Short mmCIF file of C-alpha atoms in Angstrom, two decimals:
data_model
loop_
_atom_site.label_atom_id
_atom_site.label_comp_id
_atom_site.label_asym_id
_atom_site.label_seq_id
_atom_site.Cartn_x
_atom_site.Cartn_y
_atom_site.Cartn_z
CA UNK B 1 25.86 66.64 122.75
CA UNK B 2 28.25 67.18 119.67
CA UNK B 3 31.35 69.27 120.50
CA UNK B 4 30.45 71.47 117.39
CA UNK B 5 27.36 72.24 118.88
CA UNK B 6 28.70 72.62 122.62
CA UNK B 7 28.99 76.91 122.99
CA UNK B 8 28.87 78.36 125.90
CA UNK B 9 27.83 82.27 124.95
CA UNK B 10 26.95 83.49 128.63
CA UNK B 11 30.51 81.98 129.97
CA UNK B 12 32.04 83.21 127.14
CA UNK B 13 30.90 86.87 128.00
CA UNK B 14 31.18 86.26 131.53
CA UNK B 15 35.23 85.55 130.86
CA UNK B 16 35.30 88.37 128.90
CA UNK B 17 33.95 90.42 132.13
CA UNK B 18 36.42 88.40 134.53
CA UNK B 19 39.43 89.21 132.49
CA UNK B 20 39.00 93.29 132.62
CA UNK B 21 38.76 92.86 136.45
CA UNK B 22 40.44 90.46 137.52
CA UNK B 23 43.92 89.41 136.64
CA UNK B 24 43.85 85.90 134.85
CA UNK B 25 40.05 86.44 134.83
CA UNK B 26 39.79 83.97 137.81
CA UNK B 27 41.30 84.41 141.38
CA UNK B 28 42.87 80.78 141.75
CA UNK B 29 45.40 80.29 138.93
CA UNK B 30 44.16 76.58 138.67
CA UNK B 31 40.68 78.03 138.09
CA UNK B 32 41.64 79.83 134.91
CA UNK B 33 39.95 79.44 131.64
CA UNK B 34 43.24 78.83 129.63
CA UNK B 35 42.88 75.30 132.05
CA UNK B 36 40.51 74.43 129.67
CA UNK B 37 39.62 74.18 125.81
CA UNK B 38 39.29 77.88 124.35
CA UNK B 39 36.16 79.54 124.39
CA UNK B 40 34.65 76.39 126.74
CA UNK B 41 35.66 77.46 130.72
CA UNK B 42 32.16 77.61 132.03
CA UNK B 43 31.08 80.31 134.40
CA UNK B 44 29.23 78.44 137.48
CA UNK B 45 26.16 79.84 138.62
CA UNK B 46 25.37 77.46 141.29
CA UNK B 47 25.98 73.50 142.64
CA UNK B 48 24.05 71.24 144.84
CA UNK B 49 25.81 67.63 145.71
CA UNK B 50 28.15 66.50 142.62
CA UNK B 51 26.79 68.69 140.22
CA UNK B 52 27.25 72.05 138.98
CA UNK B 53 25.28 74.24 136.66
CA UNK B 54 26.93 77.05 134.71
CA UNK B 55 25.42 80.49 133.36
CA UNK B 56 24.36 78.94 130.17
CA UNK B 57 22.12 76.50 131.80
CA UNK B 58 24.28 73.19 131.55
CA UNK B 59 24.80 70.77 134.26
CA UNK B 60 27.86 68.92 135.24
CA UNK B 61 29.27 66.07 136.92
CA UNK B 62 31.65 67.76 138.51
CA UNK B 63 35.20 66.74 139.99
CA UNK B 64 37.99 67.45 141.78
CA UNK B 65 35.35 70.41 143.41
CA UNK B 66 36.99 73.37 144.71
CA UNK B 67 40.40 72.43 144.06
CA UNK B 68 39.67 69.42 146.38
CA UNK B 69 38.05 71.41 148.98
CA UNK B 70 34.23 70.13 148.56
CA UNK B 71 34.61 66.48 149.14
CA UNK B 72 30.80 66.79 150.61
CA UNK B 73 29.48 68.24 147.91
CA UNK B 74 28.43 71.34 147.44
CA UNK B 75 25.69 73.03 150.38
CA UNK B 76 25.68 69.88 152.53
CA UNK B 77 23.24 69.75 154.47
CA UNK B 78 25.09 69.04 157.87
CA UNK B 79 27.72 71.73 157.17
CA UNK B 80 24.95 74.28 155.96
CA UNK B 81 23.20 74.25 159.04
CA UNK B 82 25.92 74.16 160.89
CA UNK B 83 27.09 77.37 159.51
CA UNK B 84 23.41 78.96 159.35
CA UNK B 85 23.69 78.80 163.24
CA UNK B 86 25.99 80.65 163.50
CA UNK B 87 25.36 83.30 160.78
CA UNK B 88 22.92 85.73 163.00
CA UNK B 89 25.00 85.29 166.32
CA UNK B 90 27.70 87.40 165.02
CA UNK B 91 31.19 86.27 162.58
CA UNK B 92 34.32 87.83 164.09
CA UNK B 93 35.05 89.50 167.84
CA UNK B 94 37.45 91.50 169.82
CA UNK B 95 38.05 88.38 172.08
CA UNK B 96 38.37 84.22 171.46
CA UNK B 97 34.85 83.32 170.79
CA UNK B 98 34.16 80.14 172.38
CA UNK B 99 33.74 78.41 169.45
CA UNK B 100 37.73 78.56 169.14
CA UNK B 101 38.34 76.14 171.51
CA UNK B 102 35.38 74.39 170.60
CA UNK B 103 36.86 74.40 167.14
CA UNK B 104 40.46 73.24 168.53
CA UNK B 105 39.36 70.05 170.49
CA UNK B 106 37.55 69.03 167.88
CA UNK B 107 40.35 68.91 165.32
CA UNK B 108 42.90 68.03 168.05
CA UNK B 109 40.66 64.47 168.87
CA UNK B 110 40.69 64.19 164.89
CA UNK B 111 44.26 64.26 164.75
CA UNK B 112 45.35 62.90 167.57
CA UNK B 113 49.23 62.99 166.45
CA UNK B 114 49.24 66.63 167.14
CA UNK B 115 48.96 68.28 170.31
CA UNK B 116 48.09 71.98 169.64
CA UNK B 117 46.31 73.66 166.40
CA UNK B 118 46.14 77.30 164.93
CA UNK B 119 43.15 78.16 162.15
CA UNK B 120 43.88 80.62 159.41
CA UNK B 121 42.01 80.94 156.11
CA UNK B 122 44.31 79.74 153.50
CA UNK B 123 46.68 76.87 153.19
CA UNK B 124 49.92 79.19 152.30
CA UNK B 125 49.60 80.89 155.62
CA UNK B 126 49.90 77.62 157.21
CA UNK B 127 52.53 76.58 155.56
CA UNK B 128 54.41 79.65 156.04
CA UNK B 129 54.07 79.89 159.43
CA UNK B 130 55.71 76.35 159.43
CA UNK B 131 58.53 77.25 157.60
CA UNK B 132 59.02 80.38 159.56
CA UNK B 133 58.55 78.24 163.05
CA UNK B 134 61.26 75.78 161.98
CA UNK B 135 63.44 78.86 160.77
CA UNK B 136 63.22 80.61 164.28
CA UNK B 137 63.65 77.39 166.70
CA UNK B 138 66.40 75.52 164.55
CA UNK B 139 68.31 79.27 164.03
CA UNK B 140 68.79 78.06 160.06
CA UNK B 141 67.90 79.67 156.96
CA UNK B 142 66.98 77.36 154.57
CA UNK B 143 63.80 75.47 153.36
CA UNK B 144 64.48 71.93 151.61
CA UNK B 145 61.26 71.53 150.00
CA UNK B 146 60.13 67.68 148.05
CA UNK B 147 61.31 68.68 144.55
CA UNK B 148 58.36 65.98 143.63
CA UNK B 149 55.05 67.84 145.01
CA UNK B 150 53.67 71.02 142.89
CA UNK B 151 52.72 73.50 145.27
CA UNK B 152 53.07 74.82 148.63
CA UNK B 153 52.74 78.42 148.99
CA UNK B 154 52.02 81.45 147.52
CA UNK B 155 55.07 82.98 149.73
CA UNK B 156 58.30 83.92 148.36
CA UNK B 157 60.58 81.09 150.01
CA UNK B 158 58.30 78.90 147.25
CA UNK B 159 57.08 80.46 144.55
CA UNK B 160 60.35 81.26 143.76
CA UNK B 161 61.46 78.14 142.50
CA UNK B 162 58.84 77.89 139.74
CA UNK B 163 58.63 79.71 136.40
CA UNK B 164 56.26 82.56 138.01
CA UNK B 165 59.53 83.56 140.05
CA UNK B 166 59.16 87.38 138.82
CA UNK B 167 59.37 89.83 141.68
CA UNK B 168 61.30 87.63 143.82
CA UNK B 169 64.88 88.31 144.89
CA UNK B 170 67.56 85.97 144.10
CA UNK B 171 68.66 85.75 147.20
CA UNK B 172 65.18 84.69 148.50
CA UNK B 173 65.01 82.00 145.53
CA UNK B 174 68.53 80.79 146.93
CA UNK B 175 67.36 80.28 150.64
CA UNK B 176 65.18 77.10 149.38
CA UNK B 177 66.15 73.73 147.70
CA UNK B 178 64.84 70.67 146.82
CA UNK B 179 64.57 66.47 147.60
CA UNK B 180 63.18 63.67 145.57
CA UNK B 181 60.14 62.17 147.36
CA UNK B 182 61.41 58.43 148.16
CA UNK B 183 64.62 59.06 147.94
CA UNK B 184 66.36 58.71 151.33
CA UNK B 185 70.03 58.57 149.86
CA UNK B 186 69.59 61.97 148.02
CA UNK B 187 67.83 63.48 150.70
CA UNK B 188 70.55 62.93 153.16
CA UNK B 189 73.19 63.71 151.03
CA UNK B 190 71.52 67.22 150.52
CA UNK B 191 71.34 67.81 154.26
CA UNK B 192 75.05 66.64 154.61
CA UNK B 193 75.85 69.44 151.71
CA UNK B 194 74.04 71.96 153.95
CA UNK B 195 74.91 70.68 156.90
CA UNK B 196 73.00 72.74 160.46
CA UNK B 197 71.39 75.22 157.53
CA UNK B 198 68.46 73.46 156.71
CA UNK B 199 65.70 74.77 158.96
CA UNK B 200 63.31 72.40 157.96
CA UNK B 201 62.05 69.41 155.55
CA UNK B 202 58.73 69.73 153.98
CA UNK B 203 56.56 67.80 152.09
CA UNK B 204 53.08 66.08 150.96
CA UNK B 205 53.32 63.07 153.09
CA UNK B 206 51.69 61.19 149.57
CA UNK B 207 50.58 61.81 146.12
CA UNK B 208 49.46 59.45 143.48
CA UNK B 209 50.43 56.01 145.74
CA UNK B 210 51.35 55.17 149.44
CA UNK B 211 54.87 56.04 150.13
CA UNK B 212 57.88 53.59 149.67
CA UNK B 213 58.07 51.07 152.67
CA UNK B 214 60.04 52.71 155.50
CA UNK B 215 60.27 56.11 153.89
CA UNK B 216 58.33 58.31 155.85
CA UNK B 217 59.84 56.73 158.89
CA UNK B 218 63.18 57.45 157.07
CA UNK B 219 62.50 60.98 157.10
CA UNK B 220 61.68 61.05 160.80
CA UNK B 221 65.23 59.88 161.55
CA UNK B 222 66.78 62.06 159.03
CA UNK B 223 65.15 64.76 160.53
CA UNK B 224 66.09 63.90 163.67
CA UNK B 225 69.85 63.14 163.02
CA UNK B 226 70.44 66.53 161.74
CA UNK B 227 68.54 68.63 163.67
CA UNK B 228 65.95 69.80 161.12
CA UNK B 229 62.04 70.02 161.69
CA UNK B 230 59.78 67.55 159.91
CA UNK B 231 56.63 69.43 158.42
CA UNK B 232 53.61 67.12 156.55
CA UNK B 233 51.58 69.41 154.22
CA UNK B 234 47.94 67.51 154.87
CA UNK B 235 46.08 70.14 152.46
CA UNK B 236 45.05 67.21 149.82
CA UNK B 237 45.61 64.37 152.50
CA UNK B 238 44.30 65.66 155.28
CA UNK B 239 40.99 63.67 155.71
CA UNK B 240 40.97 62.34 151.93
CA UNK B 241 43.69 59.58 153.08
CA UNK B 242 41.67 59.48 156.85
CA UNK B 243 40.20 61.33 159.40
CA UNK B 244 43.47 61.96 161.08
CA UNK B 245 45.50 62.28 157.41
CA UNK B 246 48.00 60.74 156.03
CA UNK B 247 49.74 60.61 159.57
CA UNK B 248 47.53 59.44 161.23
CA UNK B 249 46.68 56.32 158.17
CA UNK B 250 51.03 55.56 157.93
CA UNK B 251 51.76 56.30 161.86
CA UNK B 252 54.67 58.72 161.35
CA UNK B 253 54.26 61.70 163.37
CA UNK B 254 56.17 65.26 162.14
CA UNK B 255 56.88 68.27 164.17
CA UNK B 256 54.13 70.06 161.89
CA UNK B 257 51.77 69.61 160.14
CA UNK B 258 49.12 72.08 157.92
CA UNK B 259 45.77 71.19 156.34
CA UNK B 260 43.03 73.17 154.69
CA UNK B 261 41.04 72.26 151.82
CA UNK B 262 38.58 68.76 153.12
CA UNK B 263 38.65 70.97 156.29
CA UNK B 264 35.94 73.14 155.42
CA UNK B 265 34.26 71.76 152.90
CA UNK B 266 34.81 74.79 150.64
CA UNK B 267 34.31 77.36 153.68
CA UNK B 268 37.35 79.08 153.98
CA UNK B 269 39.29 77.33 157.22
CA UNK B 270 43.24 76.16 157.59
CA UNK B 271 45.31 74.48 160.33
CA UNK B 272 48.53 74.55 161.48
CA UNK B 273 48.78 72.18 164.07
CA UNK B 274 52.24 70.28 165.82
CA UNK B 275 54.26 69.23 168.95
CA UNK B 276 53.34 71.49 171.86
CA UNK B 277 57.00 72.47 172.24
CA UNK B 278 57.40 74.24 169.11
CA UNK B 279 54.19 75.49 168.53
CA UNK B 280 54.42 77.36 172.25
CA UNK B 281 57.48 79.59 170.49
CA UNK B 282 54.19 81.39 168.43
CA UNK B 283 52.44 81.64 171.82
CA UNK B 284 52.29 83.34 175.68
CA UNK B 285 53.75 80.92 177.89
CA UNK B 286 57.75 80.29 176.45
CA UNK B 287 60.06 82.71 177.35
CA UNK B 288 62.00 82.76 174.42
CA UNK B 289 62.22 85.02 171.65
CA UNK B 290 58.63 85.28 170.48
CA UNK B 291 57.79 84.04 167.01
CA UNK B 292 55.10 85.44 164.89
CA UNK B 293 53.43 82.17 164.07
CA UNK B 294 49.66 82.64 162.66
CA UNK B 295 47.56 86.13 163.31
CA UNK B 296 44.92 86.54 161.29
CA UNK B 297 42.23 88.69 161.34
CA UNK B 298 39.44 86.47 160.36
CA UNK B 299 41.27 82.99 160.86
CA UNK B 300 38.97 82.48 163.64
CA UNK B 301 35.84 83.44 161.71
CA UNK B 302 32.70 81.50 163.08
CA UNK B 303 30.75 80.11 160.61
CA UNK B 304 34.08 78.56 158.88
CA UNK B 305 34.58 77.20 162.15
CA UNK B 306 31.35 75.47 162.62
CA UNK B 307 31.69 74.41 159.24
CA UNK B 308 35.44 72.70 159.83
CA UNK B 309 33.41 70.93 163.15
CA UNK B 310 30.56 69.89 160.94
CA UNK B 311 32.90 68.18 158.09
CA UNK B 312 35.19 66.54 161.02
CA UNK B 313 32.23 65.36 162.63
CA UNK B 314 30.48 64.09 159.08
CA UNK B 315 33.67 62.20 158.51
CA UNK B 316 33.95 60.36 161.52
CA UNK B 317 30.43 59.48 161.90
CA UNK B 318 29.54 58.54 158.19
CA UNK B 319 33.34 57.26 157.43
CA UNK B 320 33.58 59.29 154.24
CA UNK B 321 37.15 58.64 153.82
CA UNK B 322 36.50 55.08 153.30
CA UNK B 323 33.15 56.30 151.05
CA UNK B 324 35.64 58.44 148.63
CA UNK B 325 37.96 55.28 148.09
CA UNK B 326 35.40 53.25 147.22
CA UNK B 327 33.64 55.47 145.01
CA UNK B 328 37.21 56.50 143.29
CA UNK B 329 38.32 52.40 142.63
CA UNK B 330 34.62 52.64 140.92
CA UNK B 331 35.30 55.05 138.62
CA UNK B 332 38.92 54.47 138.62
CA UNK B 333 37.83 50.61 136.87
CA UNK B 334 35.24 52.11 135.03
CA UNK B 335 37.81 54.73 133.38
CA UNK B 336 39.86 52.20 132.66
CA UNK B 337 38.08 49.31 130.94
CA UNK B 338 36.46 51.97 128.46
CA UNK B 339 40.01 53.05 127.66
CA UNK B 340 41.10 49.70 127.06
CA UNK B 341 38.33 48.61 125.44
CA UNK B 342 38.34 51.63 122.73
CA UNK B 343 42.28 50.82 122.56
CA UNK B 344 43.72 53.55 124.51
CA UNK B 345 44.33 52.36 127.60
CA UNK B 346 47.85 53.10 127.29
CA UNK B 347 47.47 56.96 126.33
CA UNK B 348 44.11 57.81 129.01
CA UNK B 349 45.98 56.86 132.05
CA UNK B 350 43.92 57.08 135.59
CA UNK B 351 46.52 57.82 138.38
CA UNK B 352 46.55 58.74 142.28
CA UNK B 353 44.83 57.14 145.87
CA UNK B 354 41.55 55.95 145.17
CA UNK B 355 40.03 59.28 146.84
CA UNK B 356 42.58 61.86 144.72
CA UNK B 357 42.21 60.28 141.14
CA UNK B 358 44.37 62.39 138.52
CA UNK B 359 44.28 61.38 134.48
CA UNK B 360 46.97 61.45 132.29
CA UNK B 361 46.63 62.32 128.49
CA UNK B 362 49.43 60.99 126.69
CA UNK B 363 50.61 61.17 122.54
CA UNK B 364 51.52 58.39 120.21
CA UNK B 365 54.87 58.53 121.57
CA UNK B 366 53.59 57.72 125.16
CA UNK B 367 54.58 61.50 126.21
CA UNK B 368 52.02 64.26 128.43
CA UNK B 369 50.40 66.12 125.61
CA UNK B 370 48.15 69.15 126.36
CA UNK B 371 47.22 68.97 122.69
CA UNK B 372 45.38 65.74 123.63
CA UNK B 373 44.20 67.15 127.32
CA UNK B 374 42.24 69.52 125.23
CA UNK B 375 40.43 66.91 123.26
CA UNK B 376 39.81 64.64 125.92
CA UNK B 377 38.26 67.77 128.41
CA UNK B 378 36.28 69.25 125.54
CA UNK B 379 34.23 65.80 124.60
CA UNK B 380 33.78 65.80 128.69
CA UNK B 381 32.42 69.24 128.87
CA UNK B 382 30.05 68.12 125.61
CA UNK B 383 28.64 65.61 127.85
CA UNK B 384 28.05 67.23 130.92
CA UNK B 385 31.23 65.83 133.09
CA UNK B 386 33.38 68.88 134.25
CA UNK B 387 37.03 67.00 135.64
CA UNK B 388 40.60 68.96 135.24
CA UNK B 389 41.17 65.53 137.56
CA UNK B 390 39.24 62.62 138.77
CA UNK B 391 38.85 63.44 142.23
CA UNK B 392 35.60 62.28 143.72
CA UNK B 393 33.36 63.89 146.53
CA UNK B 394 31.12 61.48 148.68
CA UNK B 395 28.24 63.37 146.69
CA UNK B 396 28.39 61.25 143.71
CA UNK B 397 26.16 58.53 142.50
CA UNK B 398 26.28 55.12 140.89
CA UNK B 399 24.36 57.04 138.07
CA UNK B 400 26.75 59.85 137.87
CA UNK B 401 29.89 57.89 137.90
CA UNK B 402 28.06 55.62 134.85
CA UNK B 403 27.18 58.56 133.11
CA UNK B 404 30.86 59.60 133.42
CA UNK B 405 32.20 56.06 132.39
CA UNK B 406 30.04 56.66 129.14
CA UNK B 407 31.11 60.02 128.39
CA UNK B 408 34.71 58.66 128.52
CA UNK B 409 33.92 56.04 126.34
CA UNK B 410 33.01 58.52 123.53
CA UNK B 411 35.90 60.79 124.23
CA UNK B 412 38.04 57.53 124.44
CA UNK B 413 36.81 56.93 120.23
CA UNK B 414 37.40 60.15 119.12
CA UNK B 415 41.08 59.97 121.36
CA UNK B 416 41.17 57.18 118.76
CA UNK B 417 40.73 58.72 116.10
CA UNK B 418 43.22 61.36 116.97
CA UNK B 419 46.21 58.82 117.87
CA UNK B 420 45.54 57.07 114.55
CA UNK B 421 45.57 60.30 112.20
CA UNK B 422 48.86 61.62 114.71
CA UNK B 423 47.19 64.94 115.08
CA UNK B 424 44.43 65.61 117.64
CA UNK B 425 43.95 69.10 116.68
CA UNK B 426 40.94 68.68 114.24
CA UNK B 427 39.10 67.17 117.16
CA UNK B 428 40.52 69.61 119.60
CA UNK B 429 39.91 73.34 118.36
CA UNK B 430 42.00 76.42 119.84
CA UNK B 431 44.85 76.87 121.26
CA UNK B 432 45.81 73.77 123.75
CA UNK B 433 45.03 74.06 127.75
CA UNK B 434 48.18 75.35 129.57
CA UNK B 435 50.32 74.68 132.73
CA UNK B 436 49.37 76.33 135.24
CA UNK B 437 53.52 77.69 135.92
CA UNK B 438 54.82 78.84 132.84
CA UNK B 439 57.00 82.08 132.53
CA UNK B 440 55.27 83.45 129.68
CA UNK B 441 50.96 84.02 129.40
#
């Protein structure tokens, strides 16, 4: 399809009717239609598998699903049904339904490094409670969060140290600093500066490639040496890397650990799970000062329970993980010898594990352009491939990730066109897609 003739009239409108309701017009930031070219954010109507169709009619390829959550693809059969059982035998009680510890075995043999779990519905409730668990049984105030990682709560202690800080009091921005992922040296030398105030160390335990040898391991004894709790944020590892995360796949074990996203499948289901003796301080049997760890009232919903089972069990038994990294070096190759081949290789760069693929558009001077991340996504959405990343779900096909390949390809040409005339803005149209954390609409 020609970008000129690519409109989308019905997701234009249906912005239009998002924005007077809704602030940002989406409720996920990332989900926002200035993440794409202007006037081209489809609306979805509906997905089955790897593809999506929007309210105009078109079907996608889609990736990176759900912010990562849907690495299934959409209504999977196994996690449907799952859920359907559960769906006319009631959703939420005044007492444990017995699906809880049902729910909690199951994860707990899945990741065996941890010896107790707590659901919620969101991955910054996880990671809060963390924080606030490490605050209460270390007696410190302050969070040292990896510097390196882009989000990890929409709480206070982090969202104030990015550009969306309004609303947040100075001396809550103050409470939490920041480490250099690989980076033992710094990272020691920041808990020496602070020394017995740092309640806790968190991070993703990996991004776009394994961690430095001996670095997580590092961490561990740096931890340990002063006193501080360990916490892996598994909300993008957490099954993607394997079953039992990215701890379970390097063999470091932290205090805590949260995940979400893969968990569900796109139901709505997060862990906090860790070492017995801290998690205990949130519980009935420790007769210390009592923490409020995780109470939510529909953390513990059924069907999102079932669901969490379904995708744990789907993993194991169909060893998706290893499916997702062989489908992602696919398209990862694929990406790349169109990019090279149209002469761009150096400015379309694929990034990231195998299973969390990320692109990078850069300029003539080798810099991150949005200008150009505008091109590149609007001669995607022209031919029916919907990716703000590359991350695959076990969904896909050999035929969709060769249709992709070839939809690159074209955008790749007209990216060539575009580095050659040092301007991609004819080719582009609008104003450029934005950063999600910026100060300023």
């Amino acid at each position: 399809m020609d970008t000129e003739e690519f409109l989308l009239p019905r997701s234009r409108t249906a912005n239009e009717r998002l924005h007077a309701l809704i602030p940002g017009g989406a409720h996920t930031y990332a989900k926002g239609d200035d993440q794409y070219p202007e006037h081209l954010a489809p609306v979805i109507s509906h997905g089955r598998g790897a593809h999506v169709w929007d309210v105009d009619g078109n079907r996608y390829i889609e990736y990176g699903s759900g912010l990562r959550s849907v690495s299934l693809g959409h209504a999977h059969p196994r996690v449907v049904e799952a859920v359907r059982r559960e769906l006319d035998r009631g959703s939420n009680f005044v007492r444990p339904s017995i699906l809880e510890v049902e729910a909690a075995e199951r994860f707990l043999a899945t990741v065996p490094t941890a010896e107790m779990v707590k659901f919620a519905k969101n991955g910054s409730d996880a990671t809060t409670a963390a924080v606030r668990l490490a605050r209460a049984v270390t007696g410190r105030p302050r969070v040292a969060v990896c510097g390196d990682h882009p989000f990890f709560s929409v709480d206070d202690w982090f969202i104030g140290t990015t550009p969306m800080s309004a609303g947040i009091p100075a001396a809550t921005e103050e409470l939490t600093v920041a480490f250099p992922y690989g980076d033992l040296a710094a990272t020691e030398e920041l808990l020496s500066r602070y020394e017995d105030e740092v309640a806790c160390l968190i991070l993703e335990p990996a991004t776009h490639s394994d961690p430095p040898p001996g670095y997580l391991a590092g961490l561990r004894q740096l931890a340990d040496r002063h006193g501080c709790v360990l916490i892996f944020d598994e909300m993008i590892t957490g099954f993607r890397w394997s079953e039992a995360g990215a701890q379970g796949l390097y063999g470091v074990v932290p205090d805590l650990s949260t995940f979400g996203k893969a968990l569900g499948n796109g139901f709505a289901v997060s862990a906090l799970a860790g070492r017995r003796e801290l998690m205990e301080r949130g519980g009935l049997r420790d007769s210390r000062d009592r923490v409020f760890l995780l109470s939510t009232t529909h953390g513990a919903e059924t069907h999102s329970l079932a669901a969490a089972m379904a995708v744990q069990t789907t993993y194991a038994e169909e060893g998706i993980s290893a499916q997702l990294h062989a489908l992602g070096e696919r398209l990862a190759a694929g990406v790349r010898e169109v990019a090279a081949a149209m002469g761009v290789g150096d400015h379309i760069v694929v990034r990231g594990r195998a299973s969390n693929l990320v692109f990078a558009t850069l300029d003539e001077t080798g810099q991150p352009s949005q200008r150009y991340r505008t091109l590149f996504l609007r001669h995607l959405l022209a031919g029916g491939v919907l990716a703000p990343s590359f991350v695959v779900s076990s969904a896909l096909s050999d035929a969709d990730i060769a249709h992709t390949v070839d939809v690159v390809a074209q955008a790749c040409a007209v990216y060539r066109k575009a580095l050659d005339a040092g301007d991609p803005t004819p080719w582009s149209a609008g104003r450029p897609v934005k950063p999600v954390f910026r100060r300023l609409a």
